[in-house]
PDB file of C-alpha atoms in Angstrom:
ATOM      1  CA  UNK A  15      -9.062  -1.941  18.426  1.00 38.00           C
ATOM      2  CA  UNK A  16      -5.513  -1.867  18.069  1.00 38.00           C
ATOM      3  CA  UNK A  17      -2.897  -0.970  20.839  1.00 37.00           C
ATOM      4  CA  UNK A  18      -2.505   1.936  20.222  1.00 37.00           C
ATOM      5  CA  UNK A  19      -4.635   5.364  19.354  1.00 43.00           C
ATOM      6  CA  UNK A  20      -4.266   5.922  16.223  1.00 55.00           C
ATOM      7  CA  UNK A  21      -6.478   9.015  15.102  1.00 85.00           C
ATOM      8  CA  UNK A  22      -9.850   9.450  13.606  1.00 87.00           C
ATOM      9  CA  UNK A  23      -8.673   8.554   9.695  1.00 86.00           C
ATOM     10  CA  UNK A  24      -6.446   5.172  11.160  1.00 84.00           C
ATOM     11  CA  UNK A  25      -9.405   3.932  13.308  1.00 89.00           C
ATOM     12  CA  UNK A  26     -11.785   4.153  10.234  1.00 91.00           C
ATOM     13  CA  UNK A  27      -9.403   2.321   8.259  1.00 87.00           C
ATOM     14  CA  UNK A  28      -8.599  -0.290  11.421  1.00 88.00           C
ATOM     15  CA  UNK A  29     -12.430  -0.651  11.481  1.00 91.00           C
ATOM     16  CA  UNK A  30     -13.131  -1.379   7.922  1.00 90.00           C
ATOM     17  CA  UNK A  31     -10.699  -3.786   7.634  1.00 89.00           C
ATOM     18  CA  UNK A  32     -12.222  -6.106  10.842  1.00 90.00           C
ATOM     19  CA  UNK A  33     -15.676  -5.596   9.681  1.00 92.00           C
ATOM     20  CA  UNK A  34     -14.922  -6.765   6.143  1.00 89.00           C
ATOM     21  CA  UNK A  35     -13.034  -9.577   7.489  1.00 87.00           C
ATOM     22  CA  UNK A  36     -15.899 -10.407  10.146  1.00 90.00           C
ATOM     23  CA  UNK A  37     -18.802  -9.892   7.841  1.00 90.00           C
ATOM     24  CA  UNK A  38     -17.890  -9.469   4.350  1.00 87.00           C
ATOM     25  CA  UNK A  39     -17.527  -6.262   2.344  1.00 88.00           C
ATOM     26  CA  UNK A  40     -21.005  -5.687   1.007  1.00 88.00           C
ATOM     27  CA  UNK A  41     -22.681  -6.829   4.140  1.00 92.00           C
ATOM     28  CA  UNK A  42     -20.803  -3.706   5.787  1.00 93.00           C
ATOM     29  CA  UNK A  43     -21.919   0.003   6.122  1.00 94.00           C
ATOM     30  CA  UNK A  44     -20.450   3.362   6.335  1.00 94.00           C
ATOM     31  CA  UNK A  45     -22.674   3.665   9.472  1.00 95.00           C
ATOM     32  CA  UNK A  46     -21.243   0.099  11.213  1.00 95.00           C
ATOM     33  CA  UNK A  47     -17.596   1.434  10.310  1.00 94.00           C
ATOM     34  CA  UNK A  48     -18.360   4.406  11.582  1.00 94.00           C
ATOM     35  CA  UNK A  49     -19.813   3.163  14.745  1.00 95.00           C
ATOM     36  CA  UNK A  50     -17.062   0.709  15.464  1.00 94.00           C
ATOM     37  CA  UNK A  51     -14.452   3.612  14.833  1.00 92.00           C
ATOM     38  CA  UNK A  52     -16.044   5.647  17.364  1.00 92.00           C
ATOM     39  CA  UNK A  53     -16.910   8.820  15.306  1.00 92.00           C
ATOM     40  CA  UNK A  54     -20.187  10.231  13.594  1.00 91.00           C
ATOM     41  CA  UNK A  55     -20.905   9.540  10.100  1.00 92.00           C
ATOM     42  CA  UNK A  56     -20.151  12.779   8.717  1.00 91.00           C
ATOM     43  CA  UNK A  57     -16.361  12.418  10.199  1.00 90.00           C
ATOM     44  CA  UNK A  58     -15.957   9.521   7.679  1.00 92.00           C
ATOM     45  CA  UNK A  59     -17.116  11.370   4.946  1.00 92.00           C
ATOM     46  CA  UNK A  60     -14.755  13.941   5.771  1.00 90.00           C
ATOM     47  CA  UNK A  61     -12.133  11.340   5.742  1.00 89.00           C
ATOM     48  CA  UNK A  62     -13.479   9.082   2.725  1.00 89.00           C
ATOM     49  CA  UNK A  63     -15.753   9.470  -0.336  1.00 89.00           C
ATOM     50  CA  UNK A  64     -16.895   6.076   0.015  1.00 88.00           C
ATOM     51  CA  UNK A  65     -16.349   2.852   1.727  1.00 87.00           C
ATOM     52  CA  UNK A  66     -14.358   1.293  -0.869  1.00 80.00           C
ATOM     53  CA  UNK A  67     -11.866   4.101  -0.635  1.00 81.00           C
ATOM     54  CA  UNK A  68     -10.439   3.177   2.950  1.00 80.00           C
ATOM     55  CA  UNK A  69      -8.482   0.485   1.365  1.00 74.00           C
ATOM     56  CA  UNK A  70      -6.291   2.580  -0.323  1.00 73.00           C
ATOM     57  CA  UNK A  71      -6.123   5.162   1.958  1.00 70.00           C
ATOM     58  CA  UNK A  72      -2.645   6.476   1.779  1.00 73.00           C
ATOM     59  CA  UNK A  73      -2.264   6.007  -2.149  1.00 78.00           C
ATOM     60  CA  UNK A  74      -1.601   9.268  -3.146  1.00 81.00           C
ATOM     61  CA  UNK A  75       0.862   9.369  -0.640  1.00 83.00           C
ATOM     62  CA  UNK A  76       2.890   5.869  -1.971  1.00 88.00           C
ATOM     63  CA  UNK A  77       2.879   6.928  -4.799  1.00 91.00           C
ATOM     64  CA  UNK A  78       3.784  11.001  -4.106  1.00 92.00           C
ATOM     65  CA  UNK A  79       6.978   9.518  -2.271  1.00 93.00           C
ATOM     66  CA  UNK A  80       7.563   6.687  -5.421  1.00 95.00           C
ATOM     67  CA  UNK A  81       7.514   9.201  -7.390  1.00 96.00           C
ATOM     68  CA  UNK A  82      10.007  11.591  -5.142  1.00 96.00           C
ATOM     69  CA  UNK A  83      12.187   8.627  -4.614  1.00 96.00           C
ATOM     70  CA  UNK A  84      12.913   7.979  -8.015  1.00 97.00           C
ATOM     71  CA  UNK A  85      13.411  11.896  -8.653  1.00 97.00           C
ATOM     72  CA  UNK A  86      15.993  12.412  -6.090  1.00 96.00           C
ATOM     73  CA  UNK A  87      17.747   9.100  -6.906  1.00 97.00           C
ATOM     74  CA  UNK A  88      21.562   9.804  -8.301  1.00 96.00           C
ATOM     75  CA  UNK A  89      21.867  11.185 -12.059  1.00 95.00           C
ATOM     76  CA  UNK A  90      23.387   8.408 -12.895  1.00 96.00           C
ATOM     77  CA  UNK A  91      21.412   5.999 -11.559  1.00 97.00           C
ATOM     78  CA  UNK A  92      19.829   2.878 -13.690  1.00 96.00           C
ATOM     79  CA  UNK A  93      15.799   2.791 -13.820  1.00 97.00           C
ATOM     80  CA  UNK A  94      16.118  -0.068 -11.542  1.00 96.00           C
ATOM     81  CA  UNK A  95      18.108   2.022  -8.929  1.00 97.00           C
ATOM     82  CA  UNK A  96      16.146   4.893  -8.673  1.00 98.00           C
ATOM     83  CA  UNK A  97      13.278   2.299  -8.353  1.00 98.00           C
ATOM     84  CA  UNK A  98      14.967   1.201  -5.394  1.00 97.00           C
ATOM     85  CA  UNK A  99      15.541   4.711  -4.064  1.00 97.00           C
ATOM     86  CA  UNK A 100      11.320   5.071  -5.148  1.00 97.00           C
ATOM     87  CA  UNK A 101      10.993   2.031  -2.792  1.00 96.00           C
ATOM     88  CA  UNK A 102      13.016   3.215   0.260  1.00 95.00           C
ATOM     89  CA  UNK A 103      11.166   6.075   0.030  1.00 94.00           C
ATOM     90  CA  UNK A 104       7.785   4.648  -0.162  1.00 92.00           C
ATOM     91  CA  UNK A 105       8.695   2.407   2.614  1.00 89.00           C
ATOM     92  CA  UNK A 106       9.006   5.450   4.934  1.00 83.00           C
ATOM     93  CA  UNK A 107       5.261   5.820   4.832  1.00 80.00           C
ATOM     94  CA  UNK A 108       4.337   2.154   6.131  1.00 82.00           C
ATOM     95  CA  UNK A 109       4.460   2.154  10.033  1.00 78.00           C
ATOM     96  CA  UNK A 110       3.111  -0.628  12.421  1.00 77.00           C
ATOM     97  CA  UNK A 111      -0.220   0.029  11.388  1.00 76.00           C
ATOM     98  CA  UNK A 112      -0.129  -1.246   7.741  1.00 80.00           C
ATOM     99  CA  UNK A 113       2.010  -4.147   9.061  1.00 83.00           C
ATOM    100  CA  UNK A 114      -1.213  -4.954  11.634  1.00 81.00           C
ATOM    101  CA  UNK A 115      -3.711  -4.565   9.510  1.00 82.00           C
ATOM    102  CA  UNK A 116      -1.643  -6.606   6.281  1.00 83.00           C
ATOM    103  CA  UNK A 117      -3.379  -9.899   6.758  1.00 84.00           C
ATOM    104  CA  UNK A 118      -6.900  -8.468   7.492  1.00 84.00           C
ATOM    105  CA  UNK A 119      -6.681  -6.204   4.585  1.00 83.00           C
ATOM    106  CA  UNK A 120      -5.388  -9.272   2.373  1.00 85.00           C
ATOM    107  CA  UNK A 121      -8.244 -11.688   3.447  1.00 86.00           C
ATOM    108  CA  UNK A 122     -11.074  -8.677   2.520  1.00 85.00           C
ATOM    109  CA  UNK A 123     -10.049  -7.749  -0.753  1.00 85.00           C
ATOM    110  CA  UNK A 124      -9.312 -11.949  -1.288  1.00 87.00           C
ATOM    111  CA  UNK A 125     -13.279 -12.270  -0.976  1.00 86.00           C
ATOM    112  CA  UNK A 126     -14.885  -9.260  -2.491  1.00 85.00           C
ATOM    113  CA  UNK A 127     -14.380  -8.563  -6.430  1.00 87.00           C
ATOM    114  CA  UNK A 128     -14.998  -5.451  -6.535  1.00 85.00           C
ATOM    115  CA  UNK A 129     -11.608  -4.949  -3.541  1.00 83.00           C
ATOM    116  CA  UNK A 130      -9.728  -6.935  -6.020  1.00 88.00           C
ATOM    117  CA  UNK A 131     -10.457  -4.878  -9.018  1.00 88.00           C
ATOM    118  CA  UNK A 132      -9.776  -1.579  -6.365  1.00 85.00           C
ATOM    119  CA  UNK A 133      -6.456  -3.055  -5.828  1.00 85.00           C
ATOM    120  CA  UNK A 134      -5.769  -3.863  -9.168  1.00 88.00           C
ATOM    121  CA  UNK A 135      -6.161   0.071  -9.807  1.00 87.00           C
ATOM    122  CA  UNK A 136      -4.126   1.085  -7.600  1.00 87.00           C
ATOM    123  CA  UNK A 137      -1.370  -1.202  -8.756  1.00 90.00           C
ATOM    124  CA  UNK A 138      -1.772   0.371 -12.088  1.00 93.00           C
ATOM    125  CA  UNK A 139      -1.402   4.095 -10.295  1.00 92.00           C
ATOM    126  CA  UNK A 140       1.727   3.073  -8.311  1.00 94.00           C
ATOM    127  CA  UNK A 141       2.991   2.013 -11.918  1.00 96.00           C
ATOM    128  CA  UNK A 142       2.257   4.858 -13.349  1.00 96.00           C
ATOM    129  CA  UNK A 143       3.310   7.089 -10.967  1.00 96.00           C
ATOM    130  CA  UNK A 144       6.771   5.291 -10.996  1.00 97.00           C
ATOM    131  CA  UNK A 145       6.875   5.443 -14.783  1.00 98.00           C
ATOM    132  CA  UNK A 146       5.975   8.799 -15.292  1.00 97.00           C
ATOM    133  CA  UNK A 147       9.047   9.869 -12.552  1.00 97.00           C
ATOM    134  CA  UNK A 148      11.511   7.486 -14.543  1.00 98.00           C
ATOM    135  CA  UNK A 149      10.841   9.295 -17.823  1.00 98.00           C
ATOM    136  CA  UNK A 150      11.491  12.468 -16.016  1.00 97.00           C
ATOM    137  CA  UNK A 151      14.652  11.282 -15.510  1.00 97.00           C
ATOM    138  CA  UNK A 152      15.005  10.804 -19.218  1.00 96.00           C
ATOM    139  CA  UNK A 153      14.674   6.973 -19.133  1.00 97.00           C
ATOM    140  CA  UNK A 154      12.962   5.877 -22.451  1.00 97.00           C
ATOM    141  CA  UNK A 155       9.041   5.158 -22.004  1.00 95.00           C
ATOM    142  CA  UNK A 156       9.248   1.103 -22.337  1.00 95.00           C
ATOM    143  CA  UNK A 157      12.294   0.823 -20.056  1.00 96.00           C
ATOM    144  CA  UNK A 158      10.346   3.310 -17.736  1.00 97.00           C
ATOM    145  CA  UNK A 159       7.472   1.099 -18.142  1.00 97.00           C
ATOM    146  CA  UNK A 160       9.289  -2.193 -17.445  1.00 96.00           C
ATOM    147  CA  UNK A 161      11.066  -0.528 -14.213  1.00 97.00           C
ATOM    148  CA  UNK A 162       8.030   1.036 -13.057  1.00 97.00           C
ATOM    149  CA  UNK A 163       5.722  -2.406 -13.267  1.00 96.00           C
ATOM    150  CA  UNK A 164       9.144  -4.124 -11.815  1.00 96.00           C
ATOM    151  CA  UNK A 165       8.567  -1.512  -9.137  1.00 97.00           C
ATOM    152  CA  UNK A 166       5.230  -2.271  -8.186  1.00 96.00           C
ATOM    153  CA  UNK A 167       5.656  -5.672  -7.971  1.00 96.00           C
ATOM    154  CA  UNK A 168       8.521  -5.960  -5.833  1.00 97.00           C
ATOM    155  CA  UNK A 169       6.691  -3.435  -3.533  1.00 95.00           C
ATOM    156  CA  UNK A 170       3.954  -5.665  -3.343  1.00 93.00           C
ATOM    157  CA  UNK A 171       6.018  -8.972  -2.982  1.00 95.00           C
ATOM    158  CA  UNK A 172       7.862  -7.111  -0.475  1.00 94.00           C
ATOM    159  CA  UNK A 173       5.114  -5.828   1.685  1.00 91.00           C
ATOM    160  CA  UNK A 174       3.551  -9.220   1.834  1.00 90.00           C
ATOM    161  CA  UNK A 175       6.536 -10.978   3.298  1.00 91.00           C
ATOM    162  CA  UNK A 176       7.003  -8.322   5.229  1.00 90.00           C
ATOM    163  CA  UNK A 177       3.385  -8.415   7.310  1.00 86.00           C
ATOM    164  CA  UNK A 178       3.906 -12.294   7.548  1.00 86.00           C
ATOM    165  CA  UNK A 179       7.041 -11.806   8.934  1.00 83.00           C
ATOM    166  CA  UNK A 180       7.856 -12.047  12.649  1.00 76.00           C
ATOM    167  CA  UNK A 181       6.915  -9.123  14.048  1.00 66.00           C
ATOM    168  CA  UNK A 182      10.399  -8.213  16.603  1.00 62.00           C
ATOM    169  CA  UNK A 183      10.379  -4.706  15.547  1.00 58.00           C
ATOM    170  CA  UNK A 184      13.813  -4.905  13.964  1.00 58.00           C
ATOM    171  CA  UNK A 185      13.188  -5.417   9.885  1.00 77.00           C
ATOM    172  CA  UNK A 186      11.963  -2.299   7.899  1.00 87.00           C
ATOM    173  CA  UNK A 187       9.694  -2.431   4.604  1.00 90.00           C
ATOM    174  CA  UNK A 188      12.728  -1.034   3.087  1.00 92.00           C
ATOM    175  CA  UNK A 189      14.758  -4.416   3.286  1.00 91.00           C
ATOM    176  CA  UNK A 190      11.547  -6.827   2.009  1.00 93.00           C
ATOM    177  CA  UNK A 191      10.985  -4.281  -0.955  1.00 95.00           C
ATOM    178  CA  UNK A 192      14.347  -4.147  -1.604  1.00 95.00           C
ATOM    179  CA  UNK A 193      15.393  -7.633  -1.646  1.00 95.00           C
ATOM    180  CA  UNK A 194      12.127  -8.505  -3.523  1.00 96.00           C
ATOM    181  CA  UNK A 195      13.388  -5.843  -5.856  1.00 97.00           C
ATOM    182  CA  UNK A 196      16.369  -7.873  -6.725  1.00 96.00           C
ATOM    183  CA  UNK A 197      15.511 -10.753  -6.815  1.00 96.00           C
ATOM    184  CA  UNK A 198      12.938  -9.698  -9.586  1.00 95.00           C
ATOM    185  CA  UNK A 199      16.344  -8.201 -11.380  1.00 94.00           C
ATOM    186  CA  UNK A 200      17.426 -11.479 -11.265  1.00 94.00           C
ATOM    187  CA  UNK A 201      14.819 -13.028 -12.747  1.00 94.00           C
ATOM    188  CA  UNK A 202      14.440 -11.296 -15.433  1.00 90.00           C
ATOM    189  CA  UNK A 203      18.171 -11.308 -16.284  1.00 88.00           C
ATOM    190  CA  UNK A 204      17.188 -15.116 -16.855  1.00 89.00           C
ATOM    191  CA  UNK A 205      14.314 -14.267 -19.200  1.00 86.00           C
ATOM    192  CA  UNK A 206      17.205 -13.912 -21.945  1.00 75.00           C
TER     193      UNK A 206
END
């Protein structure tokens, strides 16, 4: 187990990931993760619906604070800036634990389809979620659509230099989303 005690919800989570990275997905069950965690059955399925669900624990949370983010951002903001203000927000909600656990959790859903498709969904809810905020704003629906899918993939380019990066304690999520963030600006500036 990690170093330090997380609580009944972050050890199921911690768990999950190192059996699906030891064993495999489908060779794992509620009752091993349970077991490994340290708590009874029923705790998990006070925590989780299903085992499938533990890797996206925390989504309705990203994308809550996305979403927040891009509502509080400046009136006069671009999409892309209140993106950014979406990201910083969202970046908040990633401690040492989702850093930790970044490689594990990459390497399961890397070898099970039906983690891939999981993730896929939850790409398209972060979009969404970031889309939906953006036309709040009054942004037009395909430049709230653009920002929002810009959004989700700088967070995720972000986050995964981020958990590869050395791990001193000094960099936040913030700068990797960020900087991912612009870069994609760039990019498609170039599209032309």
């Amino acid at each position: 187990m990690a170093r330090w005690e997380p609580g009944a919800r972050e050890r199921l989570v911690v768990a999950a990931v190192d059996l699906f990275t030891e064993q495999g997905y489908d060779a794992t069950t509620v009752a091993q993760i349970a077991e490994r965690a340290g708590v009874t059955k029923s705790t998990f399925f006070r925590h989780f619906p299903d085992k499938r669900e533990l890797l996206v624990a925390g989504q309705e949370t990203l994308s809550r604070l996305l979403a927040q983010g891009i509502a509080e951002a400046p009136a006069d903001a671009s999409p892309l800036e209140a993106v950014a203000a979406g990201l910083e927000r969202a970046s908040s909600a990633m401690g040492p634990m989702s850093r930790e656990i970044a490689p594990r959790l990459k390497a399961a859903v890397a070898a099970s389809a039906e983690l891939q498709e999981r993730d896929a969904l939850k790409s398209v809810s972060l979009a969404a979620a970031m889309t939906n905020a953006l036309v709040a704003r009054g942004v037009p629906d395909p430049t709230a659509a653009l920002a929002g899918e810009l959004g989700v993939l700088a967070f995720k380019r972000g986050y995964a230099q981020w958990s590869e990066s050395e791990r001193d304690g000094k960099d936040d999520l913030a700068d990797y989303t960020l900087a991912a963030l612009d870069e994609l600006r760039t990019a498609s500036a170039s599209l032309g």
